[in-house]
Amino acid sequence: MSEATPRPSIYGESQASILFAIQNWFAPMIIGLDPGHTERIWKKLNTVYWNPTAKGAIDLALHDAVARARGIPLWEMLGDFPIAFRSGGR
């Protein structure tokens, strides 16, 4: 599960169009594929023009699925540190 914030005035995508694109175009072409093979999945996603918000939500969900399968938080898989960000130049 992921989030997809519609920005119709920027990308031209609405909540309904994002859901339609995922359910009718993207999900059928990637269901059953290994979520860790993101390059292979992106080749398939890019056969459909535009829809950046829908594709971004799928990308986030793929990375989250891989992290969950590894039993680690996504931030850790992406190489971040478990400490809170400190501001103030220290």
mmCIF file of N, CA and C in Angstrom:
data_model
loop_
_atom_site.group_PDB
_atom_site.id
_atom_site.type_symbol
_atom_site.label_atom_id
_atom_site.label_comp_id
_atom_site.label_asym_id
_atom_site.label_seq_id
_atom_site.Cartn_x
_atom_site.Cartn_y
_atom_site.Cartn_z
ATOM 1 N N MET A 1 0.849 -1.159 0.000
ATOM 2 C CA MET A 1 0.000 0.000 0.000
ATOM 3 C C MET A 1 0.901 1.229 0.000
ATOM 4 N N SER A 2 0.471 2.223 -0.708
ATOM 5 C CA SER A 2 1.249 3.444 -0.815
ATOM 6 C C SER A 2 0.304 4.631 -0.934
ATOM 7 N N GLU A 3 0.880 5.800 -0.980
ATOM 8 C CA GLU A 3 0.085 7.008 -1.148
ATOM 9 C C GLU A 3 0.343 7.618 -2.508
ATOM 10 N N ALA A 4 -0.679 8.271 -3.038
ATOM 11 C CA ALA A 4 -0.559 8.982 -4.305
ATOM 12 C C ALA A 4 -1.363 10.263 -4.191
ATOM 13 N N THR A 5 -0.682 11.350 -3.971
ATOM 14 C CA THR A 5 -1.360 12.630 -3.804
ATOM 15 C C THR A 5 -1.659 13.224 -5.177
ATOM 16 N N PRO A 6 -2.937 13.365 -5.523
ATOM 17 C CA PRO A 6 -3.260 13.923 -6.835
ATOM 18 C C PRO A 6 -2.955 15.419 -6.894
ATOM 19 N N ARG A 7 -2.391 15.835 -7.991
ATOM 20 C CA ARG A 7 -2.122 17.256 -8.236
ATOM 21 C C ARG A 7 -2.598 17.566 -9.651
ATOM 22 N N PRO A 8 -3.913 17.674 -9.835
ATOM 23 C CA PRO A 8 -4.452 17.845 -11.183
ATOM 24 C C PRO A 8 -3.941 19.081 -11.908
ATOM 25 N N SER A 9 -3.652 20.144 -11.177
ATOM 26 C CA SER A 9 -3.186 21.358 -11.859
ATOM 27 C C SER A 9 -1.719 21.259 -12.277
ATOM 28 N N ILE A 10 -0.980 20.301 -11.717
ATOM 29 C CA ILE A 10 0.435 20.138 -12.067
ATOM 30 C C ILE A 10 0.620 18.968 -13.030
ATOM 31 N N TYR A 11 0.139 17.784 -12.646
ATOM 32 C CA TYR A 11 0.352 16.580 -13.444
ATOM 33 C C TYR A 11 -0.861 16.175 -14.268
ATOM 34 N N GLY A 12 -2.006 16.759 -13.969
ATOM 35 C CA GLY A 12 -3.220 16.391 -14.687
ATOM 36 C C GLY A 12 -3.845 15.097 -14.199
ATOM 37 N N GLU A 13 -3.373 14.587 -13.065
ATOM 38 C CA GLU A 13 -3.917 13.352 -12.519
ATOM 39 C C GLU A 13 -4.886 13.678 -11.379
ATOM 40 N N SER A 14 -5.983 12.959 -11.353
ATOM 41 C CA SER A 14 -6.941 13.075 -10.254
ATOM 42 C C SER A 14 -6.890 11.778 -9.457
ATOM 43 N N GLN A 15 -7.543 11.772 -8.324
ATOM 44 C CA GLN A 15 -7.596 10.548 -7.529
ATOM 45 C C GLN A 15 -8.217 9.417 -8.349
ATOM 46 N N ALA A 16 -9.263 9.737 -9.093
ATOM 47 C CA ALA A 16 -9.934 8.721 -9.908
ATOM 48 C C ALA A 16 -9.026 8.221 -11.031
ATOM 49 N N SER A 17 -8.281 9.116 -11.674
ATOM 50 C CA SER A 17 -7.423 8.675 -12.779
ATOM 51 C C SER A 17 -6.233 7.863 -12.281
ATOM 52 N N ILE A 18 -5.717 8.207 -11.095
ATOM 53 C CA ILE A 18 -4.617 7.435 -10.507
ATOM 54 C C ILE A 18 -5.090 6.016 -10.196
ATOM 55 N N LEU A 19 -6.236 5.912 -9.554
ATOM 56 C CA LEU A 19 -6.792 4.601 -9.226
ATOM 57 C C LEU A 19 -7.071 3.792 -10.493
ATOM 58 N N PHE A 20 -7.640 4.437 -11.508
ATOM 59 C CA PHE A 20 -7.923 3.766 -12.770
ATOM 60 C C PHE A 20 -6.637 3.238 -13.408
ATOM 61 N N ALA A 21 -5.603 4.083 -13.457
ATOM 62 C CA ALA A 21 -4.341 3.676 -14.075
ATOM 63 C C ALA A 21 -3.719 2.492 -13.350
ATOM 64 N N ILE A 22 -3.729 2.535 -12.021
ATOM 65 C CA ILE A 22 -3.146 1.433 -11.254
ATOM 66 C C ILE A 22 -3.953 0.159 -11.445
ATOM 67 N N GLN A 23 -5.255 0.231 -11.297
ATOM 68 C CA GLN A 23 -6.088 -0.973 -11.369
ATOM 69 C C GLN A 23 -6.157 -1.571 -12.774
ATOM 70 N N ASN A 24 -6.238 -0.725 -13.789
ATOM 71 C CA ASN A 24 -6.503 -1.219 -15.136
ATOM 72 C C ASN A 24 -5.276 -1.374 -16.025
ATOM 73 N N TRP A 25 -4.240 -0.594 -15.780
ATOM 74 C CA TRP A 25 -3.056 -0.681 -16.637
ATOM 75 C C TRP A 25 -1.861 -1.285 -15.928
ATOM 76 N N PHE A 26 -1.502 -0.708 -14.782
ATOM 77 C CA PHE A 26 -0.247 -1.090 -14.150
ATOM 78 C C PHE A 26 -0.306 -2.398 -13.370
ATOM 79 N N ALA A 27 -1.314 -2.581 -12.540
ATOM 80 C CA ALA A 27 -1.401 -3.807 -11.739
ATOM 81 C C ALA A 27 -1.391 -5.064 -12.614
ATOM 82 N N PRO A 28 -2.187 -5.120 -13.683
ATOM 83 C CA PRO A 28 -2.158 -6.331 -14.501
ATOM 84 C C PRO A 28 -0.786 -6.647 -15.114
ATOM 85 N N MET A 29 0.026 -5.621 -15.355
ATOM 86 C CA MET A 29 1.320 -5.890 -15.975
ATOM 87 C C MET A 29 2.421 -6.236 -14.971
ATOM 88 N N ILE A 30 2.189 -5.994 -13.671
ATOM 89 C CA ILE A 30 3.266 -6.270 -12.710
ATOM 90 C C ILE A 30 2.908 -7.275 -11.624
ATOM 91 N N ILE A 31 1.639 -7.605 -11.466
ATOM 92 C CA ILE A 31 1.270 -8.595 -10.443
ATOM 93 C C ILE A 31 2.001 -9.907 -10.736
ATOM 94 N N GLY A 32 2.610 -10.450 -9.692
ATOM 95 C CA GLY A 32 3.336 -11.705 -9.822
ATOM 96 C C GLY A 32 4.827 -11.536 -10.065
ATOM 97 N N LEU A 33 5.259 -10.304 -10.374
ATOM 98 C CA LEU A 33 6.683 -10.064 -10.575
ATOM 99 C C LEU A 33 7.370 -9.843 -9.235
ATOM 100 N N ASP A 34 8.656 -10.087 -9.189
ATOM 101 C CA ASP A 34 9.451 -9.870 -7.988
ATOM 102 C C ASP A 34 9.572 -8.360 -7.752
ATOM 103 N N PRO A 35 9.090 -7.848 -6.614
ATOM 104 C CA PRO A 35 9.164 -6.406 -6.366
ATOM 105 C C PRO A 35 10.595 -5.881 -6.286
ATOM 106 N N GLY A 36 11.556 -6.758 -6.084
ATOM 107 C CA GLY A 36 12.953 -6.351 -6.042
ATOM 108 C C GLY A 36 13.542 -6.071 -7.409
ATOM 109 N N HIS A 37 12.868 -6.480 -8.452
ATOM 110 C CA HIS A 37 13.343 -6.246 -9.820
ATOM 111 C C HIS A 37 12.731 -4.958 -10.356
ATOM 112 N N THR A 38 13.078 -3.852 -9.713
ATOM 113 C CA THR A 38 12.444 -2.574 -10.041
ATOM 114 C C THR A 38 12.737 -2.116 -11.462
ATOM 115 N N GLU A 39 13.930 -2.385 -11.988
ATOM 116 C CA GLU A 39 14.227 -1.970 -13.358
ATOM 117 C C GLU A 39 13.319 -2.680 -14.357
ATOM 118 N N ARG A 40 13.109 -3.954 -14.154
ATOM 119 C CA ARG A 40 12.218 -4.726 -15.039
ATOM 120 C C ARG A 40 10.790 -4.191 -14.940
ATOM 121 N N ILE A 41 10.359 -3.892 -13.726
ATOM 122 C CA ILE A 41 9.008 -3.373 -13.520
ATOM 123 C C ILE A 41 8.870 -1.991 -14.154
ATOM 124 N N TRP A 42 9.874 -1.126 -13.989
ATOM 125 C CA TRP A 42 9.803 0.211 -14.589
ATOM 126 C C TRP A 42 9.765 0.160 -16.112
ATOM 127 N N LYS A 43 10.429 -0.818 -16.705
ATOM 128 C CA LYS A 43 10.331 -0.963 -18.169
ATOM 129 C C LYS A 43 8.887 -1.209 -18.576
ATOM 130 N N LYS A 44 8.195 -2.014 -17.795
ATOM 131 C CA LYS A 44 6.780 -2.275 -18.078
ATOM 132 C C LYS A 44 5.923 -1.037 -17.819
ATOM 133 N N LEU A 45 6.158 -0.368 -16.685
ATOM 134 C CA LEU A 45 5.372 0.821 -16.360
ATOM 135 C C LEU A 45 5.540 1.901 -17.429
ATOM 136 N N ASN A 46 6.735 2.020 -17.953
ATOM 137 C CA ASN A 46 7.002 3.066 -18.931
ATOM 138 C C ASN A 46 6.452 2.786 -20.322
ATOM 139 N N THR A 47 5.787 1.649 -20.484
ATOM 140 C CA THR A 47 5.093 1.415 -21.754
ATOM 141 C C THR A 47 3.803 2.231 -21.816
ATOM 142 N N VAL A 48 3.395 2.758 -20.662
ATOM 143 C CA VAL A 48 2.229 3.648 -20.590
ATOM 144 C C VAL A 48 2.754 5.052 -20.356
ATOM 145 N N TYR A 49 2.373 5.968 -21.212
ATOM 146 C CA TYR A 49 2.867 7.340 -21.136
ATOM 147 C C TYR A 49 2.308 8.075 -19.920
ATOM 148 N N TRP A 50 3.170 8.881 -19.297
ATOM 149 C CA TRP A 50 2.849 9.818 -18.218
ATOM 150 C C TRP A 50 2.423 9.113 -16.943
ATOM 151 N N ASN A 51 1.406 9.556 -16.276
ATOM 152 C CA ASN A 51 0.940 8.995 -14.994
ATOM 153 C C ASN A 51 2.035 8.953 -13.922
ATOM 154 N N PRO A 52 2.769 10.064 -13.694
ATOM 155 C CA PRO A 52 3.887 10.026 -12.753
ATOM 156 C C PRO A 52 3.476 9.765 -11.305
ATOM 157 N N THR A 53 2.317 10.230 -10.905
ATOM 158 C CA THR A 53 1.896 10.016 -9.516
ATOM 159 C C THR A 53 1.553 8.556 -9.278
ATOM 160 N N ALA A 54 0.850 7.948 -10.205
ATOM 161 C CA ALA A 54 0.513 6.528 -10.088
ATOM 162 C C ALA A 54 1.786 5.686 -10.083
ATOM 163 N N LYS A 55 2.708 5.995 -10.979
ATOM 164 C CA LYS A 55 3.966 5.243 -11.040
ATOM 165 C C LYS A 55 4.796 5.447 -9.781
ATOM 166 N N GLY A 56 4.783 6.657 -9.238
ATOM 167 C CA GLY A 56 5.524 6.923 -8.008
ATOM 168 C C GLY A 56 4.972 6.154 -6.821
ATOM 169 N N ALA A 57 3.656 6.044 -6.755
ATOM 170 C CA ALA A 57 3.032 5.275 -5.673
ATOM 171 C C ALA A 57 3.410 3.800 -5.781
ATOM 172 N N ILE A 58 3.432 3.299 -7.003
ATOM 173 C CA ILE A 58 3.825 1.899 -7.218
ATOM 174 C C ILE A 58 5.280 1.706 -6.816
ATOM 175 N N ASP A 59 6.146 2.628 -7.206
ATOM 176 C CA ASP A 59 7.565 2.523 -6.881
ATOM 177 C C ASP A 59 7.781 2.487 -5.372
ATOM 178 N N LEU A 60 7.101 3.356 -4.649
ATOM 179 C CA LEU A 60 7.206 3.381 -3.191
ATOM 180 C C LEU A 60 6.709 2.061 -2.588
ATOM 181 N N ALA A 61 5.601 1.550 -3.112
ATOM 182 C CA ALA A 61 5.057 0.284 -2.611
ATOM 183 C C ALA A 61 6.015 -0.874 -2.878
ATOM 184 N N LEU A 62 6.682 -0.869 -4.029
ATOM 185 C CA LEU A 62 7.652 -1.928 -4.348
ATOM 186 C C LEU A 62 8.811 -1.913 -3.357
ATOM 187 N N HIS A 63 9.363 -0.736 -3.105
ATOM 188 C CA HIS A 63 10.474 -0.637 -2.159
ATOM 189 C C HIS A 63 10.034 -1.038 -0.758
ATOM 190 N N ASP A 64 8.838 -0.661 -0.370
ATOM 191 C CA ASP A 64 8.320 -1.037 0.944
ATOM 192 C C ASP A 64 8.147 -2.551 1.041
ATOM 193 N N ALA A 65 7.669 -3.177 -0.024
ATOM 194 C CA ALA A 65 7.492 -4.638 -0.027
ATOM 195 C C ALA A 65 8.829 -5.352 0.143
ATOM 196 N N VAL A 66 9.851 -4.862 -0.525
ATOM 197 C CA VAL A 66 11.182 -5.471 -0.402
ATOM 198 C C VAL A 66 11.714 -5.313 1.023
ATOM 199 N N ALA A 67 11.568 -4.127 1.594
ATOM 200 C CA ALA A 67 12.036 -3.900 2.964
ATOM 201 C C ALA A 67 11.293 -4.807 3.943
ATOM 202 N N ARG A 68 9.985 -4.918 3.772
ATOM 203 C CA ARG A 68 9.202 -5.783 4.670
ATOM 204 C C ARG A 68 9.634 -7.246 4.540
ATOM 205 N N ALA A 69 9.902 -7.672 3.310
ATOM 206 C CA ALA A 69 10.356 -9.059 3.098
ATOM 207 C C ALA A 69 11.704 -9.309 3.773
ATOM 208 N N ARG A 70 12.517 -8.285 3.847
ATOM 209 C CA ARG A 70 13.820 -8.400 4.518
ATOM 210 C C ARG A 70 13.709 -8.217 6.029
ATOM 211 N N GLY A 71 12.535 -7.778 6.488
ATOM 212 C CA GLY A 71 12.327 -7.584 7.918
ATOM 213 C C GLY A 71 12.998 -6.337 8.467
ATOM 214 N N ILE A 72 13.184 -5.340 7.600
ATOM 215 C CA ILE A 72 13.819 -4.099 8.046
ATOM 216 C C ILE A 72 12.953 -2.909 7.640
ATOM 217 N N PRO A 73 13.104 -1.783 8.333
ATOM 218 C CA PRO A 73 12.361 -0.591 7.934
ATOM 219 C C PRO A 73 12.879 -0.074 6.584
ATOM 220 N N LEU A 74 12.012 0.562 5.842
ATOM 221 C CA LEU A 74 12.393 1.082 4.535
ATOM 222 C C LEU A 74 13.535 2.084 4.641
ATOM 223 N N TRP A 75 13.504 2.953 5.646
ATOM 224 C CA TRP A 75 14.577 3.940 5.781
ATOM 225 C C TRP A 75 15.923 3.267 5.934
ATOM 226 N N GLU A 76 15.955 2.118 6.605
ATOM 227 C CA GLU A 76 17.213 1.404 6.795
ATOM 228 C C GLU A 76 17.685 0.790 5.473
ATOM 229 N N MET A 77 16.760 0.226 4.726
ATOM 230 C CA MET A 77 17.111 -0.365 3.437
ATOM 231 C C MET A 77 17.670 0.685 2.478
ATOM 232 N N LEU A 78 17.137 1.902 2.565
ATOM 233 C CA LEU A 78 17.584 2.972 1.686
ATOM 234 C C LEU A 78 18.876 3.643 2.165
ATOM 235 N N GLY A 79 19.399 3.190 3.306
ATOM 236 C CA GLY A 79 20.703 3.651 3.754
ATOM 237 C C GLY A 79 20.716 4.814 4.714
ATOM 238 N N ASP A 80 19.583 5.123 5.311
ATOM 239 C CA ASP A 80 19.548 6.224 6.268
ATOM 240 C C ASP A 80 20.023 5.726 7.623
ATOM 241 N N PHE A 81 20.066 6.631 8.572
ATOM 242 C CA PHE A 81 20.523 6.305 9.909
ATOM 243 C C PHE A 81 19.353 6.330 10.881
ATOM 244 N N PRO A 82 19.400 5.516 11.914
ATOM 245 C CA PRO A 82 18.274 5.429 12.853
ATOM 246 C C PRO A 82 18.176 6.579 13.830
ATOM 247 N N ILE A 83 19.060 7.560 13.751
ATOM 248 C CA ILE A 83 18.991 8.685 14.676
ATOM 249 C C ILE A 83 18.143 9.792 14.070
ATOM 250 N N ALA A 84 17.561 10.589 14.919
ATOM 251 C CA ALA A 84 16.721 11.697 14.461
ATOM 252 C C ALA A 84 17.599 12.769 13.837
ATOM 253 N N PHE A 85 17.062 13.469 12.879
ATOM 254 C CA PHE A 85 17.762 14.578 12.243
ATOM 255 C C PHE A 85 17.934 15.701 13.243
ATOM 256 N N ARG A 86 19.140 16.229 13.357
ATOM 257 C CA ARG A 86 19.398 17.328 14.282
ATOM 258 C C ARG A 86 19.580 18.606 13.495
ATOM 259 N N SER A 87 18.927 19.636 13.923
ATOM 260 C CA SER A 87 19.103 20.936 13.276
ATOM 261 C C SER A 87 19.959 21.826 14.166
ATOM 262 N N GLY A 88 20.345 22.964 13.661
ATOM 263 C CA GLY A 88 21.113 23.899 14.461
ATOM 264 C C GLY A 88 22.607 23.796 14.222
ATOM 265 N N GLY A 89 23.033 23.039 13.217
ATOM 266 C CA GLY A 89 24.432 22.989 12.865
ATOM 267 C C GLY A 89 25.313 22.143 13.768
ATOM 268 N N ARG A 90 24.742 21.317 14.578
ATOM 269 C CA ARG A 90 25.543 20.468 15.474
ATOM 270 C C ARG A 90 25.737 19.096 14.927
#
